[in-house]
GROMACS .gro file of C-alpha atoms in nm:
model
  348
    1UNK     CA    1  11.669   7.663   2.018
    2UNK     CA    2  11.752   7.794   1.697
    3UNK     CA    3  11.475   7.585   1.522
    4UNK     CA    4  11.214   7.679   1.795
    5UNK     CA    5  11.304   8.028   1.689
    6UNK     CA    6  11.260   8.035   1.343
    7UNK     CA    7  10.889   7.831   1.368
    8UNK     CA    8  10.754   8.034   1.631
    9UNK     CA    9  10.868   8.332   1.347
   10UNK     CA   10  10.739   8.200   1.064
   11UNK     CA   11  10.436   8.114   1.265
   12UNK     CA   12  10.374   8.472   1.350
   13UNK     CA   13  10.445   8.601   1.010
   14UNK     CA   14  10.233   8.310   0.843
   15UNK     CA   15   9.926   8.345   1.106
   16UNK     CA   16   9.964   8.756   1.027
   17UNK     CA   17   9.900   8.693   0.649
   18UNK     CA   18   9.638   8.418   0.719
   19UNK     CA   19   9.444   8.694   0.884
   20UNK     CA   20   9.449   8.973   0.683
   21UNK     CA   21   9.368   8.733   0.391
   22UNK     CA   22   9.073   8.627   0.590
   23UNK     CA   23   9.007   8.960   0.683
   24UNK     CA   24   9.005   9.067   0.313
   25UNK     CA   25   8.768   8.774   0.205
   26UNK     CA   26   8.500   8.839   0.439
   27UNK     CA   27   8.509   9.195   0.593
   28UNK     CA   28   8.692   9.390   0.336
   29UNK     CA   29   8.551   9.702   0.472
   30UNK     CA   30   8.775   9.704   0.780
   31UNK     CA   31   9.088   9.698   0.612
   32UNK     CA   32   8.940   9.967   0.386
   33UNK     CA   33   8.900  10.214   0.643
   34UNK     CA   34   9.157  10.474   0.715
   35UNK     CA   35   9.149  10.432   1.081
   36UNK     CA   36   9.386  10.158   1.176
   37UNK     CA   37   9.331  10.135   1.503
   38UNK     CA   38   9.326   9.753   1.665
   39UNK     CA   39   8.990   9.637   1.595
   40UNK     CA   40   8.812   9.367   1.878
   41UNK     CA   41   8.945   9.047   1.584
   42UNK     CA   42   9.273   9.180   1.594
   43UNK     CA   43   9.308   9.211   1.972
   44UNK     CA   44   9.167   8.875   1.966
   45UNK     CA   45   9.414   8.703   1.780
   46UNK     CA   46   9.734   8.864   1.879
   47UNK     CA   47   9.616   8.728   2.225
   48UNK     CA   48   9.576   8.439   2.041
   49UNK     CA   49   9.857   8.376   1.865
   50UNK     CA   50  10.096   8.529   2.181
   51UNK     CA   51   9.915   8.251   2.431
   52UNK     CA   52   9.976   7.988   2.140
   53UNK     CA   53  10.356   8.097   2.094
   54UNK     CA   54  10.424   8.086   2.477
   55UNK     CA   55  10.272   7.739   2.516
   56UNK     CA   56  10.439   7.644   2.244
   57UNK     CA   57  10.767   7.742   2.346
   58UNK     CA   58  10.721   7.643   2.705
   59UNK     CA   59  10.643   7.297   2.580
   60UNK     CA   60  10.944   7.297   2.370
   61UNK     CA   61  11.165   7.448   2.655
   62UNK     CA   62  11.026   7.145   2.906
   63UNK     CA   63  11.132   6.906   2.664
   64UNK     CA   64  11.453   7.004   2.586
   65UNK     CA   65  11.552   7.157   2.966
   66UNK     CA   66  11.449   6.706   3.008
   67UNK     CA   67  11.690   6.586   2.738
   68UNK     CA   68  11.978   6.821   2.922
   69UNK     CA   69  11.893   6.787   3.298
   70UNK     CA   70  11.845   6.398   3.315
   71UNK     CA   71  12.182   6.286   3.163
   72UNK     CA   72  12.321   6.587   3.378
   73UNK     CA   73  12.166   6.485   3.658
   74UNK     CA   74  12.231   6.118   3.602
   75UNK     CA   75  12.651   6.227   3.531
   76UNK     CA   76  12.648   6.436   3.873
   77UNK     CA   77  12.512   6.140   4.064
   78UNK     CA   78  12.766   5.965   3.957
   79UNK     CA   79  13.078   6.161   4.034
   80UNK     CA   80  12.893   6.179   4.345
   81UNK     CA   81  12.851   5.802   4.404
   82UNK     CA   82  13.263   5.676   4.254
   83UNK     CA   83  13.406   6.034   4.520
   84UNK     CA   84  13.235   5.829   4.771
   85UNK     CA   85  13.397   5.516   4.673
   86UNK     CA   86  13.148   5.323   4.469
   87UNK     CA   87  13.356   5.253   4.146
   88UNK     CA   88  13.063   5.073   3.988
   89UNK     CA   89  12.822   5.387   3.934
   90UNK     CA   90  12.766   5.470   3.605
   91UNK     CA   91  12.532   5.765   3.403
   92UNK     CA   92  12.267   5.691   3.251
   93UNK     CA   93  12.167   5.933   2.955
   94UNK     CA   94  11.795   5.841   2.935
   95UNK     CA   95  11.694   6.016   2.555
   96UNK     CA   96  12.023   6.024   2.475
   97UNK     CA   97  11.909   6.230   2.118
   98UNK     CA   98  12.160   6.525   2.197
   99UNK     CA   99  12.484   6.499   2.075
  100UNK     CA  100  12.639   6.693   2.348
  101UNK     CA  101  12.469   6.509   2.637
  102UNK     CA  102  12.566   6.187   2.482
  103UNK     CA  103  12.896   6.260   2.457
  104UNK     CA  104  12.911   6.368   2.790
  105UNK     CA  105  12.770   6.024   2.963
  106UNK     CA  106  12.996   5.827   2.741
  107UNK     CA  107  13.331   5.991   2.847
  108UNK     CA  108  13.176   5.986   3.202
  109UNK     CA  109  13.102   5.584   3.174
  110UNK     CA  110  13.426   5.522   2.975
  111UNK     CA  111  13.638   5.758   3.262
  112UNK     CA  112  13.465   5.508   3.560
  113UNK     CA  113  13.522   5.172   3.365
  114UNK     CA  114  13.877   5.289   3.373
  115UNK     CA  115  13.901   5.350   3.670
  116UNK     CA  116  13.745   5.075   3.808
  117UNK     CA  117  13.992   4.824   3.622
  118UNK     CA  118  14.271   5.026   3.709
  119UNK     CA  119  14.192   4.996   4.067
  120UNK     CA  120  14.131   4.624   4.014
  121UNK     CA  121  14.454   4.600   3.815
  122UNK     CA  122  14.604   4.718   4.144
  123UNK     CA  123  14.403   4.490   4.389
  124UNK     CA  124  14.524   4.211   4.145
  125UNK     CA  125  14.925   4.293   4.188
  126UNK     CA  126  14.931   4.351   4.532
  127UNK     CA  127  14.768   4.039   4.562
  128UNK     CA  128  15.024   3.878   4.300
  129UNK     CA  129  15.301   4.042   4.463
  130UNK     CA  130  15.253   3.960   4.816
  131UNK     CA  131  15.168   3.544   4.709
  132UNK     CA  132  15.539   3.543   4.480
  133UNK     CA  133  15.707   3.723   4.768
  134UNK     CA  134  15.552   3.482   5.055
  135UNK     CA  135  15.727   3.184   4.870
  136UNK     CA  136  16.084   3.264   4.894
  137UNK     CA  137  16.043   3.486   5.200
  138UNK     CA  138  15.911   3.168   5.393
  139UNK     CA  139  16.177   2.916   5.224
  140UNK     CA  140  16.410   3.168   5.351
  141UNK     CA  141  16.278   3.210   5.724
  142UNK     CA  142  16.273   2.834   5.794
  143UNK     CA  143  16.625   2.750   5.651
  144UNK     CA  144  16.747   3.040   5.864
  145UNK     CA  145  16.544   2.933   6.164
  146UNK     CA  146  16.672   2.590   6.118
  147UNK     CA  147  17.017   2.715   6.076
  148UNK     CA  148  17.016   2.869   6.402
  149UNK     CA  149  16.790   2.616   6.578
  150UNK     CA  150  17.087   2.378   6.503
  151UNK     CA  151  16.783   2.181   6.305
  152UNK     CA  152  17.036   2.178   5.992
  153UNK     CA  153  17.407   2.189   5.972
  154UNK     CA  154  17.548   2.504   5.809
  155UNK     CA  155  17.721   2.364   5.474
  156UNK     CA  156  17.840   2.458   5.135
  157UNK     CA  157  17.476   2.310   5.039
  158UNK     CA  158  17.274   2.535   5.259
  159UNK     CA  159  17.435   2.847   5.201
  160UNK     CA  160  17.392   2.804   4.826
  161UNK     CA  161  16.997   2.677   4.870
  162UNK     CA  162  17.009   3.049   5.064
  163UNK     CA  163  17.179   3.227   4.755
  164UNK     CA  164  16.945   3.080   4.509
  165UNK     CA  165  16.615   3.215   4.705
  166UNK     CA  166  16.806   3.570   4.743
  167UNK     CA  167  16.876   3.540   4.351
  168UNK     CA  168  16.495   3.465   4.295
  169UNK     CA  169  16.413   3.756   4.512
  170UNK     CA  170  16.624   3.982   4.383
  171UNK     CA  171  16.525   3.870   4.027
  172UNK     CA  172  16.152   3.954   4.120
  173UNK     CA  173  16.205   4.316   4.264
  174UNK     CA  174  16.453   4.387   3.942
  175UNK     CA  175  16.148   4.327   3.724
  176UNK     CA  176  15.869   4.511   3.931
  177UNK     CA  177  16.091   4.836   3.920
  178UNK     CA  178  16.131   4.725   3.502
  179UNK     CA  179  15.751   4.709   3.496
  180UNK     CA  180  15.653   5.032   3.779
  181UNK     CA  181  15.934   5.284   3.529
  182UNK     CA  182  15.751   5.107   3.216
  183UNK     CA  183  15.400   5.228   3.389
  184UNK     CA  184  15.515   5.589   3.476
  185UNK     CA  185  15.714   5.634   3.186
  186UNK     CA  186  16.015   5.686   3.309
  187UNK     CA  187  16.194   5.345   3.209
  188UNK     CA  188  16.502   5.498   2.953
  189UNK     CA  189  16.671   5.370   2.678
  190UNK     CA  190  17.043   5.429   2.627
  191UNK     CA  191  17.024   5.364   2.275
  192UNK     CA  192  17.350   5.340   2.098
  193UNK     CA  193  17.453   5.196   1.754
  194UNK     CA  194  17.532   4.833   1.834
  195UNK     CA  195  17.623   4.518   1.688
  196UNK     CA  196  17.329   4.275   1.789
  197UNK     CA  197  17.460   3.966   1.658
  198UNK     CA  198  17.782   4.017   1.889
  199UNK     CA  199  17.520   4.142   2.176
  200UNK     CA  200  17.324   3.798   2.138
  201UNK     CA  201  17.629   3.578   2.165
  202UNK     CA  202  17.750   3.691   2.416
  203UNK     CA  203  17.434   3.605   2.617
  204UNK     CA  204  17.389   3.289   2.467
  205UNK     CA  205  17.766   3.117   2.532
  206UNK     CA  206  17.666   3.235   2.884
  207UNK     CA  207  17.371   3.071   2.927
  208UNK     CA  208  17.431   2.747   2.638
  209UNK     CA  209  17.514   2.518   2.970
  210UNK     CA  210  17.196   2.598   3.164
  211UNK     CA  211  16.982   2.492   2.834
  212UNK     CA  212  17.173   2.169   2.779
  213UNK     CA  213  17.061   2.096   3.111
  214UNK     CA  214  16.762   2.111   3.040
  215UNK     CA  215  16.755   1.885   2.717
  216UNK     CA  216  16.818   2.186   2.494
  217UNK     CA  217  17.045   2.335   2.225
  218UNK     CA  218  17.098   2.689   2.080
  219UNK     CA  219  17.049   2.747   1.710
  220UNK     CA  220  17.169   3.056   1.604
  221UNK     CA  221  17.101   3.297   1.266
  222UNK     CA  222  17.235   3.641   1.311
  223UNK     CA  223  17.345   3.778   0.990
  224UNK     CA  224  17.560   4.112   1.039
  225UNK     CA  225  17.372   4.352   1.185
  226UNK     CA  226  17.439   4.720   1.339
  227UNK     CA  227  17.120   4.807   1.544
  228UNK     CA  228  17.047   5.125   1.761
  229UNK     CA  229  16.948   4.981   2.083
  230UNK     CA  230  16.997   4.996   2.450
  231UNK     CA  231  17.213   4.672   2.431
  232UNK     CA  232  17.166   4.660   2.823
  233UNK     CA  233  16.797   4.560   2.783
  234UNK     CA  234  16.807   4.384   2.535
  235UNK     CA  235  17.046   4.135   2.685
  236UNK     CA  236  16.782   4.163   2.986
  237UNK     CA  237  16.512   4.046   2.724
  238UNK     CA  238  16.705   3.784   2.551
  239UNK     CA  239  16.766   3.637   2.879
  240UNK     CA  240  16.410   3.628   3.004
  241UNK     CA  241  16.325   3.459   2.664
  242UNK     CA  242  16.595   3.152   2.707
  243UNK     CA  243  16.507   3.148   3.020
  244UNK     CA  244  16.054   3.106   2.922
  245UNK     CA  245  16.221   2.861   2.688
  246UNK     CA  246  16.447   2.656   2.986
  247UNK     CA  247  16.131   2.635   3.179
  248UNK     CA  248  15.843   2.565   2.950
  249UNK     CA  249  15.973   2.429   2.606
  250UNK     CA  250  16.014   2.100   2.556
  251UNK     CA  251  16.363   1.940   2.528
  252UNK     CA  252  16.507   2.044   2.166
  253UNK     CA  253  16.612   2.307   1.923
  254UNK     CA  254  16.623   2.694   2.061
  255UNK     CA  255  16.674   2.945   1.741
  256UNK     CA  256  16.773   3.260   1.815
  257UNK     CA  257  16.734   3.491   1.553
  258UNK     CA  258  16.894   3.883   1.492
  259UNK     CA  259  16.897   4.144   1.251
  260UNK     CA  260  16.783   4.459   1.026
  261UNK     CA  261  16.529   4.436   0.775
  262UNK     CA  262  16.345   4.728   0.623
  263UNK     CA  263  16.476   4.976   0.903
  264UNK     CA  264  16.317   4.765   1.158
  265UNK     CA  265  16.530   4.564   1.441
  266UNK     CA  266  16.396   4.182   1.491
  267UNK     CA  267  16.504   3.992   1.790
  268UNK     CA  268  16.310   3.635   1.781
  269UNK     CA  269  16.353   3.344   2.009
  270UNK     CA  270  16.123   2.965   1.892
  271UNK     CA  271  16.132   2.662   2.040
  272UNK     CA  272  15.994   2.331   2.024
  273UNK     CA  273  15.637   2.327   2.163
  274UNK     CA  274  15.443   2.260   2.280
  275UNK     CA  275  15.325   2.614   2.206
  276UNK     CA  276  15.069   2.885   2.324
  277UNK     CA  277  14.736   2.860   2.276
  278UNK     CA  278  14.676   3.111   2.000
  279UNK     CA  279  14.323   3.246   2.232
  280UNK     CA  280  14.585   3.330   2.499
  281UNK     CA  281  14.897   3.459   2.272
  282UNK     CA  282  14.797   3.787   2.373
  283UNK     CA  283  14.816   3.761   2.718
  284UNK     CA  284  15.161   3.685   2.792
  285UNK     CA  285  15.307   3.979   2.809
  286UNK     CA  286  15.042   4.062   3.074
  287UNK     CA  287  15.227   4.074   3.459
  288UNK     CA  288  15.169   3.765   3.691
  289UNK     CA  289  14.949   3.552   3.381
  290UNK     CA  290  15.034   3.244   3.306
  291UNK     CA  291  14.877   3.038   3.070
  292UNK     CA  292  14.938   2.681   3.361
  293UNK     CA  293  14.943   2.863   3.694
  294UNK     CA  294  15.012   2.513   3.896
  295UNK     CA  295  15.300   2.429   3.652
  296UNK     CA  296  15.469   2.777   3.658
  297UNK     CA  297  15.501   2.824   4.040
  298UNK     CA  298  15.628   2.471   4.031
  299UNK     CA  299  15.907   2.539   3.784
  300UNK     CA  300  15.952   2.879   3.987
  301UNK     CA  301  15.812   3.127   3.734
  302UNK     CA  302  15.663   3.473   3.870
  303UNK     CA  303  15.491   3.581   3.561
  304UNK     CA  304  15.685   3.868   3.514
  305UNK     CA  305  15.948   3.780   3.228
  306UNK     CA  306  15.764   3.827   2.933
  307UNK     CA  307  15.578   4.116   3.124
  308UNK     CA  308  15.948   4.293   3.098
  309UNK     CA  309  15.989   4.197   2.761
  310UNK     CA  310  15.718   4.370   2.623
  311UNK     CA  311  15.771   4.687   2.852
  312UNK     CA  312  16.108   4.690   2.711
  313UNK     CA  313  16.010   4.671   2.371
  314UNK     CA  314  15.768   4.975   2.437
  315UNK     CA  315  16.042   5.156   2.556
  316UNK     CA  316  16.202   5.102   2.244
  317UNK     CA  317  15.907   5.215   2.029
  318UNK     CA  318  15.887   4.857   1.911
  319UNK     CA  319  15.630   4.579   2.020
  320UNK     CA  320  15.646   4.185   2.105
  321UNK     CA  321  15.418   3.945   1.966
  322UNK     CA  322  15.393   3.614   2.051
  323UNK     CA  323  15.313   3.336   1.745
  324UNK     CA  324  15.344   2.997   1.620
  325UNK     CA  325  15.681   2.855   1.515
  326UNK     CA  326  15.805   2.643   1.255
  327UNK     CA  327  15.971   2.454   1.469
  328UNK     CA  328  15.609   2.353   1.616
  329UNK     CA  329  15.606   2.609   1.936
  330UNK     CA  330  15.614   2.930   2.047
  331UNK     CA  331  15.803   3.213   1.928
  332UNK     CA  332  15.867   3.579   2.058
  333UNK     CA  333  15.939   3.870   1.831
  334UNK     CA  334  16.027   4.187   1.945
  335UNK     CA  335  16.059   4.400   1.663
  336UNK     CA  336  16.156   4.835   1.695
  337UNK     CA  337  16.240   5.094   1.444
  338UNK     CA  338  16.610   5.097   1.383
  339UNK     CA  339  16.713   5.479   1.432
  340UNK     CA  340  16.972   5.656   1.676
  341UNK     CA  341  16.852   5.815   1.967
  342UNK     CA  342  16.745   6.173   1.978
  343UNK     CA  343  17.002   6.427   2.078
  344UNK     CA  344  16.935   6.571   2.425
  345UNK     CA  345  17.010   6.923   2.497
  346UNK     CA  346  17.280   7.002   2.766
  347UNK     CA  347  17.114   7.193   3.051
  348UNK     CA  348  17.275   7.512   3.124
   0.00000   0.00000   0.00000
């Protein structure tokens, strides 16, 4: 608007001195006269001029009232179209050569296609949810319907098959609230000054039988370290990472490494192999993916463990990464800044 202004000026002032130059090259004897009066030429081209200015600016206005009502119009029909449920509607800016407009379908576009794989992200756990809770729930029902069908004697042996399906349950609904505080933002940290190495054994002597069983062994490197951490979770995470390395490593070495380095806290757990596709290394911290679904359910896995591992280390201000060992598979790092918590003020 600003530049229509200043043409449709310069326009007027330029046509004004056109015309008097004119005027002065062939009719000097008007603008001689001392009666300055509008003469029938000047009438004649102020109409002019005014009719040319006007169509000019109306033509202008059209063109630019365009650029601003179609992206506008195009944004509104959108809302319009996801309020009524269709997720998929998106703006379309047409000449998209203002920068306001622009703007304006982008956020629009960029606010559905969250939306739309949010709500898809939420189709997708329910879905996940309901198939890892069928499994036990059913295993449960028929043991118990069996139990009290007289079907199968109640034993020792029974009662524990029960306790390991009420374990597995009880596992899953642990790490859905992990994961649902983790979303919201309300998972906490109790972070206190701790010794990790001490932390880490402890979990490891625990669990040392469970690997060999498997075909495994614990290697350990944990040089002294004091780390401020919520030693809670991290136990949580150290166990979920033995435990991806029970299920899916090959028999073998298990390192387990902890310490300080730079002001940073490293917890890192490698194994064997065979390994994670380096396409998919960013995708296991995702909930409910697996990189083998088939062989996962099989060996009992819900997807979830590394999903807590890296919503803990978020919690932490840290990360997890997953990455090729030198051992020749897989290894998780969680790494997170090694500073005390914040003080909280005492409410009154």
């Amino acid at each position: 608007m600003t530049m229509m202004a200043f043409w449709l000026t310069a326009m007027v002032i330029g046509g004004s001195f056109a015309f008097y130059y004119l005027m002065s090259k062939f009719q000097p004897d008007i603008l001689e006269t001392e009666n300055w009066e509008l003469t029938p030429p000047e009438i004649a081209w102020m109409v002019v001029t005014t009719v040319a200015a006007m169509s000019g600016a109306a033509w202008v206005a059209a063109r630019l009232a365009r650029r601003i009502l179609i992206p506008l119009n195009s944004v509104a029909e959108g809302i319009q179209r996801v309020a009524a449920g269709d997720l998929g509607a998106r703006a379309i800016g047409g000449d998209l050569s203002l920068g306001e407009a622009s703007r304006l379908v982008e956020d629009f576009n960029s606010m559905a296609d969250q939306l739309e794989r949010v709500t898809q992200e939420k189709a997708q756990w329910n879905a996940a949810i309901a198939h890892e809770l069928r499994t036990p729930v059913t295993i449960l029902r028929g043991r118990l319907q069996g139990l009290a069908d007289g079907v199968f004697e109640p034993s020792q042996e029974q009662f524990l098959k029960l306790l390991t399906q009420v374990e597995g349950l009880t596992r899953l609904i642990e790490d859905l609230r992990t994961l649902g505080l983790s979303e919201s933002g309300h998972l906490l940290m109790q972070v206190v000054e701790t010794d990790l190495g001490a932390e880490v054994r402890q979990v490891t002597e625990v669990y040392e039988h469970t690997l060999r069983g498997a075909g495994q062994h614990i290697e350990l490197d944990l040089p002294p370290a004091r780390a401020h951490c919520d030693p809670v979770r991290i136990r949580q995470v150290l166990l979920a990472l033995l435990e991806n390395a029970r299920k899916y490593a090959v028999p073998g070495a298990v390192r387990v490494h902890a310490g300080v380095s730079g002001g940073s806290c490293v917890l890192r757990v490698e194994d064997e192999g065979p390994g994670v596709p380096a396409a998919a290394a960013q995708r296991v911290f995702e909930a409910f993916w697996r990189a083998e679904s088939s062989r996962s359910r099989d060996s009992g896995g819900t997807g979830l463990g590394l999903a807590v591992v890296g919503a803990i280390a978020r919690a932490h201000g840290g990360q997890a990464v997953c990455v090729p060992s030198p051992l020749g598979g897989t290894a998780i790092e969680l790494t997170w800044p090694n500073v005390p918590a914040a003080p909280t003020t005492p409410m009154a």
